């Protein structure tokens, strides 16, 4: 999955790149996703489940 991020959580700026990530799925469902990493670190869930 191509990396994406959201601007709705500036307290912990991360990107997602795993289609099974529950946080990423919520972002996609709410249509708040923006393409790319935007220089953010990878989401902990995406990292642990790579």
Short mmCIF file of C-alpha atoms in Angstrom, two decimals, residues 8-29:
data_model
loop_
_atom_site.label_atom_id
_atom_site.label_comp_id
_atom_site.label_asym_id
_atom_site.label_seq_id
_atom_site.Cartn_x
_atom_site.Cartn_y
_atom_site.Cartn_z
CA UNK A 8 -6.13 15.61 11.75
CA UNK A 9 -3.67 14.34 14.40
CA UNK A 10 -0.86 16.85 14.81
CA UNK A 11 -0.02 15.60 18.34
CA UNK A 12 1.51 12.40 16.92
CA UNK A 13 2.28 12.91 13.22
CA UNK A 14 2.71 9.50 11.58
CA UNK A 15 2.15 7.88 8.22
CA UNK A 16 0.54 4.54 7.42
CA UNK A 17 1.40 1.98 4.74
CA UNK A 18 -0.34 -1.23 5.82
CA UNK A 19 -3.87 -1.88 4.54
CA UNK A 20 -4.69 -3.84 7.74
CA UNK A 21 -3.82 -0.95 10.07
CA UNK A 22 -6.96 -0.06 12.07
CA UNK A 23 -5.86 3.57 12.41
CA UNK A 24 -5.16 3.86 8.69
CA UNK A 25 -8.51 2.23 7.88
CA UNK A 26 -10.30 4.83 10.02
CA UNK A 27 -8.48 7.66 8.25
CA UNK A 28 -9.44 6.22 4.84
CA UNK A 29 -13.04 5.65 5.96
#
